[in-house]
Short mmCIF file of C-alpha atoms in Angstrom, two decimals:
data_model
loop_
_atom_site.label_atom_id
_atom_site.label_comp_id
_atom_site.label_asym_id
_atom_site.label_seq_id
_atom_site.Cartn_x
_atom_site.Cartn_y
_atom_site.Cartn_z
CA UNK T 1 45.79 23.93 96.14
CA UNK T 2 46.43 24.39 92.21
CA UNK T 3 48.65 27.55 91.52
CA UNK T 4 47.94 29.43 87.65
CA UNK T 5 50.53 27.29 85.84
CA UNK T 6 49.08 23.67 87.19
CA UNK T 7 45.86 25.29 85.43
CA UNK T 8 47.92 26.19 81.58
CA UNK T 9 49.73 22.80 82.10
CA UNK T 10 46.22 21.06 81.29
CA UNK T 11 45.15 22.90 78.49
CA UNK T 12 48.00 22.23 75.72
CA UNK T 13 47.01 24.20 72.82
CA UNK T 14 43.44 23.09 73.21
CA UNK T 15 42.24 26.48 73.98
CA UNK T 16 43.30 30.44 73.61
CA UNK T 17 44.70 31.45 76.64
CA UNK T 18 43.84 35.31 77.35
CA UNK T 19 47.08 37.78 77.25
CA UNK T 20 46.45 38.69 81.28
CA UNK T 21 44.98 35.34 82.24
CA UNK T 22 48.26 34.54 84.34
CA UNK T 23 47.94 37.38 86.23
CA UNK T 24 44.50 36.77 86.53
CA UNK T 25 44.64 33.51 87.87
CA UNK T 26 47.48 34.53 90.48
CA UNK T 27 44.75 37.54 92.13
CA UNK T 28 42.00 35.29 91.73
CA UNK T 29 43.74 32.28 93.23
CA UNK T 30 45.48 34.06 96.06
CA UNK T 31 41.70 35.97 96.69
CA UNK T 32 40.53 32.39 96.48
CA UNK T 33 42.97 31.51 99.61
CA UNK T 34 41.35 33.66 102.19
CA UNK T 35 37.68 32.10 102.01
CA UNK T 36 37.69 28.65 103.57
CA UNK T 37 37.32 25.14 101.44
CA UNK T 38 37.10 27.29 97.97
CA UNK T 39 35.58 24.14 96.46
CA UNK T 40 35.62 25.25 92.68
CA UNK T 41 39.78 25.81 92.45
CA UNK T 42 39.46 22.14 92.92
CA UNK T 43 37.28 20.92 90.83
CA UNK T 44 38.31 20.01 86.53
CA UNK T 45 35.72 21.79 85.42
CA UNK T 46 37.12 25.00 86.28
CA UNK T 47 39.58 25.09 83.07
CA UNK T 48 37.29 27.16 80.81
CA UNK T 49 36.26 29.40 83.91
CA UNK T 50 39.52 30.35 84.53
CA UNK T 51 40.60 30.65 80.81
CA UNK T 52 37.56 30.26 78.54
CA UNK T 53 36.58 33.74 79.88
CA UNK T 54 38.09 37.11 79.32
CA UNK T 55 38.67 39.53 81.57
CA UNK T 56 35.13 39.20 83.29
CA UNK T 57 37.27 37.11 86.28
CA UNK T 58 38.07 40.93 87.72
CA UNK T 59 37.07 42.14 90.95
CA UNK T 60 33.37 42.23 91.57
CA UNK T 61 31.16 44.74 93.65
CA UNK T 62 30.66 41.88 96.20
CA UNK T 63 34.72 41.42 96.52
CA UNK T 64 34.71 45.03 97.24
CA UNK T 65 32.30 44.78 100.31
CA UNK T 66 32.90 41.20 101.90
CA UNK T 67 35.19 38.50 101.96
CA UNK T 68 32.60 35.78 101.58
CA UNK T 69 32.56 37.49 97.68
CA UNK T 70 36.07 36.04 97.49
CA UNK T 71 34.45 32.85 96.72
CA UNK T 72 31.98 34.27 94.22
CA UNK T 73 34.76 35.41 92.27
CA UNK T 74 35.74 31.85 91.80
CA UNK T 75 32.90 29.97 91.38
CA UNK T 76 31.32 32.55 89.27
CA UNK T 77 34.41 34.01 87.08
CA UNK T 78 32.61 33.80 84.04
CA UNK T 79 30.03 35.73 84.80
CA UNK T 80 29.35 39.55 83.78
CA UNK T 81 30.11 41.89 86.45
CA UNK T 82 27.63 44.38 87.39
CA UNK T 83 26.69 47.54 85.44
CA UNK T 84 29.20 50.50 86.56
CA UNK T 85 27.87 53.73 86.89
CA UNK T 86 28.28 55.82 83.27
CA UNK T 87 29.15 59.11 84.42
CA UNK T 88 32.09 59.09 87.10
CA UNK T 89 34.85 60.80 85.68
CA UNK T 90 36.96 63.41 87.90
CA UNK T 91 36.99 67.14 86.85
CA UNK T 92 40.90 67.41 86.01
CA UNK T 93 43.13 64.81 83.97
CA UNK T 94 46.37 63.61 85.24
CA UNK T 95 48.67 66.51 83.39
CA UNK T 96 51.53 63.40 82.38
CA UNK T 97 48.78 60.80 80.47
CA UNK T 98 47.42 63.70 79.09
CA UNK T 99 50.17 65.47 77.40
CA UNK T 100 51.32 61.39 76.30
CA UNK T 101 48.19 61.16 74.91
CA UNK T 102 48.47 64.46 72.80
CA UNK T 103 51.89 63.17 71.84
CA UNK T 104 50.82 60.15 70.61
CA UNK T 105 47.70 61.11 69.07
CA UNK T 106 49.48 62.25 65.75
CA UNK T 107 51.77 59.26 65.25
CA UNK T 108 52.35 57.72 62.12
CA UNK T 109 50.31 53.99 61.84
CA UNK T 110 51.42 50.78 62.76
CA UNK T 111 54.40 48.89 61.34
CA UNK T 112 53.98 47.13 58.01
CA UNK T 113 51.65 43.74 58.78
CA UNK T 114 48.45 42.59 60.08
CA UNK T 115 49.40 41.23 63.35
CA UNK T 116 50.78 41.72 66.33
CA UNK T 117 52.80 38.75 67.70
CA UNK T 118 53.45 39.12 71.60
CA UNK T 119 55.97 36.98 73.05
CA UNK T 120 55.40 37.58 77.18
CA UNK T 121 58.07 36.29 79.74
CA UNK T 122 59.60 37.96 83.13
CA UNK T 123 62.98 39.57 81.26
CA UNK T 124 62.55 42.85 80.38
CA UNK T 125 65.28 43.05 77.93
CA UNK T 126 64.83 39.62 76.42
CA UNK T 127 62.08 38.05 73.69
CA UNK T 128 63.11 34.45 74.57
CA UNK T 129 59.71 32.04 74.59
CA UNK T 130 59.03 31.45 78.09
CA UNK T 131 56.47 29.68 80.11
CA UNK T 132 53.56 32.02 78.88
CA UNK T 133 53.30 31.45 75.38
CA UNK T 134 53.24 32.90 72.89
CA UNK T 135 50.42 34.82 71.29
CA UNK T 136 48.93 36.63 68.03
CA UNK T 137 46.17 39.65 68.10
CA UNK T 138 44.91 40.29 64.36
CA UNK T 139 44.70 43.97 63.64
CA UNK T 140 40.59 43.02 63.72
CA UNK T 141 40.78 42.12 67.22
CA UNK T 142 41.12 38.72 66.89
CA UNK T 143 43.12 36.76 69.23
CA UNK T 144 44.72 33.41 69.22
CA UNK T 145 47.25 31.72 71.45
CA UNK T 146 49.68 28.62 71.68
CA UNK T 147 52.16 27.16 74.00
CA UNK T 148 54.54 27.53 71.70
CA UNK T 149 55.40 28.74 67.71
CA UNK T 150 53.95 25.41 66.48
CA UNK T 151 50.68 25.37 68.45
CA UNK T 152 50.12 28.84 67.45
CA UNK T 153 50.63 28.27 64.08
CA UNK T 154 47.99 25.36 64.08
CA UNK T 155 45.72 28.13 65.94
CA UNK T 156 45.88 30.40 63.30
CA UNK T 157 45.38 27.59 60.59
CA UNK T 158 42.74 25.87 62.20
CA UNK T 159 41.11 29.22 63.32
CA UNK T 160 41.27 27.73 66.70
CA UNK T 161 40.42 29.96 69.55
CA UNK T 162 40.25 32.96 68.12
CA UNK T 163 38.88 35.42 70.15
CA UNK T 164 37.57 39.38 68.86
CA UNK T 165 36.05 40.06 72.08
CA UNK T 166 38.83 42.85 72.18
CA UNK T 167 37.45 44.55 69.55
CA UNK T 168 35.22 46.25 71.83
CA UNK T 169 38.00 47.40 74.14
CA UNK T 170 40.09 48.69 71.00
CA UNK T 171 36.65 50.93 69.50
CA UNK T 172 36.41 52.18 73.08
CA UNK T 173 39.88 53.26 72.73
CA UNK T 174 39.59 54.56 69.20
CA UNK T 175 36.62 56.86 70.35
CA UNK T 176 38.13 58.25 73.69
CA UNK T 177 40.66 59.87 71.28
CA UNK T 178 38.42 62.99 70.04
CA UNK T 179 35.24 62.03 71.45
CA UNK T 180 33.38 62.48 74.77
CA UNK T 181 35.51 61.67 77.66
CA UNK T 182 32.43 60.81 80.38
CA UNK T 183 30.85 58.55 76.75
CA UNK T 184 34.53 56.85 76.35
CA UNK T 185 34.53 56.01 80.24
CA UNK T 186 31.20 54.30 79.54
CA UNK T 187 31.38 52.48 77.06
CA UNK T 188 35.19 50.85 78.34
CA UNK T 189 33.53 50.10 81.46
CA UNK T 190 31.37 47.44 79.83
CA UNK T 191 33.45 46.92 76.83
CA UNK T 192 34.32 43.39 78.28
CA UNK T 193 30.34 42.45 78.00
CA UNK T 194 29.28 41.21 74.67
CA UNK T 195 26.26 43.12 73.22
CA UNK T 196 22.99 42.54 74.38
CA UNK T 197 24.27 41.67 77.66
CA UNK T 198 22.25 42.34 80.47
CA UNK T 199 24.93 43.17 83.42
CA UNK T 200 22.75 42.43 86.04
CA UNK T 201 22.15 38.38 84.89
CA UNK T 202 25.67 38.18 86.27
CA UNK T 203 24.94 39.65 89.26
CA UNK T 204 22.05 37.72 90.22
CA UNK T 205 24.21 34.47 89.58
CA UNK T 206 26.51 35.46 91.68
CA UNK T 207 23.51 35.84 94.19
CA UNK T 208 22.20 32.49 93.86
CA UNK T 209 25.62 30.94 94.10
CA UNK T 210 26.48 32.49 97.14
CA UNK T 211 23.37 31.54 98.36
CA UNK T 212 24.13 27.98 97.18
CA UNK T 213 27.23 28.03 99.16
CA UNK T 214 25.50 29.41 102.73
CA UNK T 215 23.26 26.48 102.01
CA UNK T 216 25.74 23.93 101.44
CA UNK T 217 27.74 25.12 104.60
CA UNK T 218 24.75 24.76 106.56
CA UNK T 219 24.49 28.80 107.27
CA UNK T 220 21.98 31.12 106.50
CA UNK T 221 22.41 33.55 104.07
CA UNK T 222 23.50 37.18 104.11
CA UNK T 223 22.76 39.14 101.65
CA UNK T 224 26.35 42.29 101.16
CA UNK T 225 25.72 45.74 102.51
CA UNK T 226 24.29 47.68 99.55
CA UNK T 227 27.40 49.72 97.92
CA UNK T 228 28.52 52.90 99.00
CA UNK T 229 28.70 55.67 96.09
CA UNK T 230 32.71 55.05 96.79
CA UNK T 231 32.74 51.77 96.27
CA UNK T 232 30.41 51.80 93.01
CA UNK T 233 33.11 54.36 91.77
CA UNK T 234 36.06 52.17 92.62
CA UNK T 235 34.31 49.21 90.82
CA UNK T 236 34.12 51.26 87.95
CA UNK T 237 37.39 52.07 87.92
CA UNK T 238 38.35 48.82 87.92
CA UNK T 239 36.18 48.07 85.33
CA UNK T 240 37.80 51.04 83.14
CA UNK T 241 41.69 50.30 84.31
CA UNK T 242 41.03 46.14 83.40
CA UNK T 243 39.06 46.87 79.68
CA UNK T 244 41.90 49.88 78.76
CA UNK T 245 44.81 47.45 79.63
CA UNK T 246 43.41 44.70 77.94
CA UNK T 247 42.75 47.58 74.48
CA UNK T 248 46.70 48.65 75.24
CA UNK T 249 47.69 44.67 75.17
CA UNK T 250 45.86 43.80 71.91
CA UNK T 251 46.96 47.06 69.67
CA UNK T 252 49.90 48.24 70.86
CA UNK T 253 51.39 49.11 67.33
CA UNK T 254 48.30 51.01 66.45
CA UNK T 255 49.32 54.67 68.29
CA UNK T 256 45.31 56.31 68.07
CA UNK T 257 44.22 52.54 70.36
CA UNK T 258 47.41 54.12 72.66
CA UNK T 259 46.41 57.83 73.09
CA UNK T 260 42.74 56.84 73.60
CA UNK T 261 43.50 54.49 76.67
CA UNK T 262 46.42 57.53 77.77
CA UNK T 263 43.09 59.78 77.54
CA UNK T 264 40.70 57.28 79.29
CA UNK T 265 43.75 56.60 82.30
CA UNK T 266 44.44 60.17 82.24
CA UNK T 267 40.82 60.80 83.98
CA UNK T 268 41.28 58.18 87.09
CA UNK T 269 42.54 59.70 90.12
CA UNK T 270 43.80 56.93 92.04
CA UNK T 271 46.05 56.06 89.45
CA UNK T 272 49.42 57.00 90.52
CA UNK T 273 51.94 58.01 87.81
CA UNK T 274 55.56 58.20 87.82
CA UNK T 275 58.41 58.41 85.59
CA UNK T 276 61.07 55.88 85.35
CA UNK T 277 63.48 54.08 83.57
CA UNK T 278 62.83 50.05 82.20
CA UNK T 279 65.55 48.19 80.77
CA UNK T 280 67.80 52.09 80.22
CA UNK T 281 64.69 53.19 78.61
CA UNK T 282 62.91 56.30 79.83
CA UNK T 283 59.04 54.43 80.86
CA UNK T 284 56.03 55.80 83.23
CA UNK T 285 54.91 53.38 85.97
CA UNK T 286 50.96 54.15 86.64
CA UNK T 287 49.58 52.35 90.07
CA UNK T 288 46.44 51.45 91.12
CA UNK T 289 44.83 49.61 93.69
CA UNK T 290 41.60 47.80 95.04
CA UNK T 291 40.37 46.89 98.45
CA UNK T 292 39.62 43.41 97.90
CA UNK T 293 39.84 41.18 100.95
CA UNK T 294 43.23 43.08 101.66
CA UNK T 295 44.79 44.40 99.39
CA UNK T 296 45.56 43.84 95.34
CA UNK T 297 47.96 46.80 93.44
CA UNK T 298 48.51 46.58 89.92
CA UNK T 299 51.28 48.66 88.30
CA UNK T 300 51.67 48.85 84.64
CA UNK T 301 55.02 50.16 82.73
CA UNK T 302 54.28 51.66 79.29
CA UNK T 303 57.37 53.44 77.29
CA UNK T 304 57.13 57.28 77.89
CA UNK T 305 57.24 57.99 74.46
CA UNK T 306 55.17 56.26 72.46
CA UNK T 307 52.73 54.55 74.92
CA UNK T 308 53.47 51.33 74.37
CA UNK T 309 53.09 47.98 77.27
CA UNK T 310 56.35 47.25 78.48
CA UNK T 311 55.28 45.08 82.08
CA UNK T 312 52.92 44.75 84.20
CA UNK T 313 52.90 43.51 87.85
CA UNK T 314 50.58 42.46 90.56
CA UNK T 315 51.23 42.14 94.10
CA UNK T 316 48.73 42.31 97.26
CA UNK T 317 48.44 40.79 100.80
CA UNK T 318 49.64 37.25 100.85
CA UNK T 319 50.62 37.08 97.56
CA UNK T 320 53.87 37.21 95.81
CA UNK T 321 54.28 39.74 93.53
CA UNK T 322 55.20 38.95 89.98
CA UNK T 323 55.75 40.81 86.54
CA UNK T 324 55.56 39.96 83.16
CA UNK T 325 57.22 41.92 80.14
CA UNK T 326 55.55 42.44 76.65
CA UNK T 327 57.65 41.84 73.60
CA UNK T 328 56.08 42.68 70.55
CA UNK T 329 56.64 42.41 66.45
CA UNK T 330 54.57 43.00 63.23
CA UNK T 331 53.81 40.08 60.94
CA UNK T 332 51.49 38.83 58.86
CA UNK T 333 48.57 36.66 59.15
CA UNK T 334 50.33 34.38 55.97
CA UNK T 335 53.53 34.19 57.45
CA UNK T 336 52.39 32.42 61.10
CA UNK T 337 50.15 29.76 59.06
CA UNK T 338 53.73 28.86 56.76
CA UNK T 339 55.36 28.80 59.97
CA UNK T 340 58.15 31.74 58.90
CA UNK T 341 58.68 33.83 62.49
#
């Protein structure tokens, strides 16, 4: 069985590896686990499913209602999830996100620069380079990635893997500060799709690959239970908590991108919040949670006074849980392609 870093150790700097894929790859692998054979973890061709994809690995509506899904998550991990349901907002907003977002909202710009270089590794008070990499989001939404300060410089130079699929997570952000909160919810919940998409394509691949896998097994198949209203709500949710982290990840010096994922979060009742303290620093921990096959909790640790990504964790049934802390700088786009940072 591969584990997340036997997958980075085979890409070098070939490709742009995503800023959550390791903790993508650890809940997808460890989903992966409880379904029997899981062919496509074993095959080569699953390097650009696992990290030629953004955030569209996730946990589908057929995870949510079956644990024969658990293999359509991996075979089909680049596909689109389904459409979420547009209008599911609660009628109150957590009181502590909200009055962060308020906070925030009115915060001078980012730093001097154009970028955002994000150095990710499991010490919270530490920026040392560490097995993750080390990555670069433009203040366009572009994204690029390396192994190390050399590989990303070659990135940038070669304008190798850039990514701006998070520009659509960071104008979902942007509108949720003064606009409509049910239209913000919306429009985050597909914000991983490019435009034009049609969400259900993905859903009737995932269809004929699960029926590809009943036949291959010899069984007949079985189409899920249709969804519960709960269930479509929690997969939205998902859909919402996944795109906003990913907006938070790729601006987190630009404070409007902050206060419009605070206002977005603010709306999701499961999310748990808390207030703590990271590294001496005063931070808020929010929670949530999924019912996959068993159990998957992410927890994300932002500072509690500007908004900002400090960690985030995942843990769930049989799987260890891990964490990994976001140090960022400003720099500029000239200064990573002469190698100076």
């Amino acid at each position: 069985m591969v584990d997340e870093m036997d997958l980075l150790r085979g890409l070098g700097d070939a490709e742009s590896v995503r800023p959550r894929a390791f903790e993508e790859a650890r809940v997808v692998l460890r989903v992966a686990m409880a379904v029997e054979g899981a062919p496509e973890t074993k095959t080569a061709s699953r390097r650009r499913a696992w990290w030629g994809m953004r955030r569209t690995v996730g946990f589908s509506a057929a995870a949510l209602v079956a644990a024969t899904a658990a293999a359509a998550l991996v075979v089909t991990s680049g596909s689109a999830p389904g459409k979420p349901p547009a209008k599911a907002a609660p009628a109150t907003a957590n009181p502590i996100l909200a009055k962060l977002a308020a906070d925030v909202t009115p915060l001078p710009a980012k730093a001097p620069g154009n970028a955002t270089l994000e150095i990710r590794n499991q010490s919270p008070t530490s920026d040392k380079l560490g097995s993750n990499g080390i990555g670069l989001f433009t203040d366009d939404g572009t994204y690029y990635w390396g192994n190390d300060k050399s590989a990303l410089r070659r990135a940038v130079v070669r304008k190798d893997g850039g990514e701006d699929m998070f520009k659509r997570d960071i104008a979902a952000a942007l509108f949720a500060v003064k606009g409509d909160i049910d239209t913000a919810r919306a429009r985050m919940a597909v914000s991983n799709l490019a435009p034009g998409t049609n969400p259900s394509d993905g859903e009737r691949a995932k269809i004929e690959k699960l029926k590809g896998l009943a036949k291959a097994r010899g069984e007949k198949y079985v189409p899920p239970k249709p969804l519960t209203a709960e269930q479509q709500k929690e997969i939205t949710d998902n859909h919402i908590w996944t795109n906003s982290i990913d907006a938070l990840i790729a601006a987190p010096e630009n404070p409007q991108v902050r206060a419009g994922v605070l206002r977005i979060m603010a709306t999701m009742p499961k999310v748990k919040v808390t207030k703590t303290t990271t590294a001496g620093l005063p931070t808020l921990t929010l929670v949530d949670s999924w019912s996959v096959p068993g159990r998957i909790v992410e927890t994300l640790v932002i500072n509690a006074g500007t908004g900002q990504p400090v960690a985030l964790s995942s843990s769930g049934s049989d799987m260890r849980p891990s964490t990994t802390y976001y140090h960022n700088s400003r720099v500029t786009i000239a200064d990573i392609e002469a190698g100076k940072f």
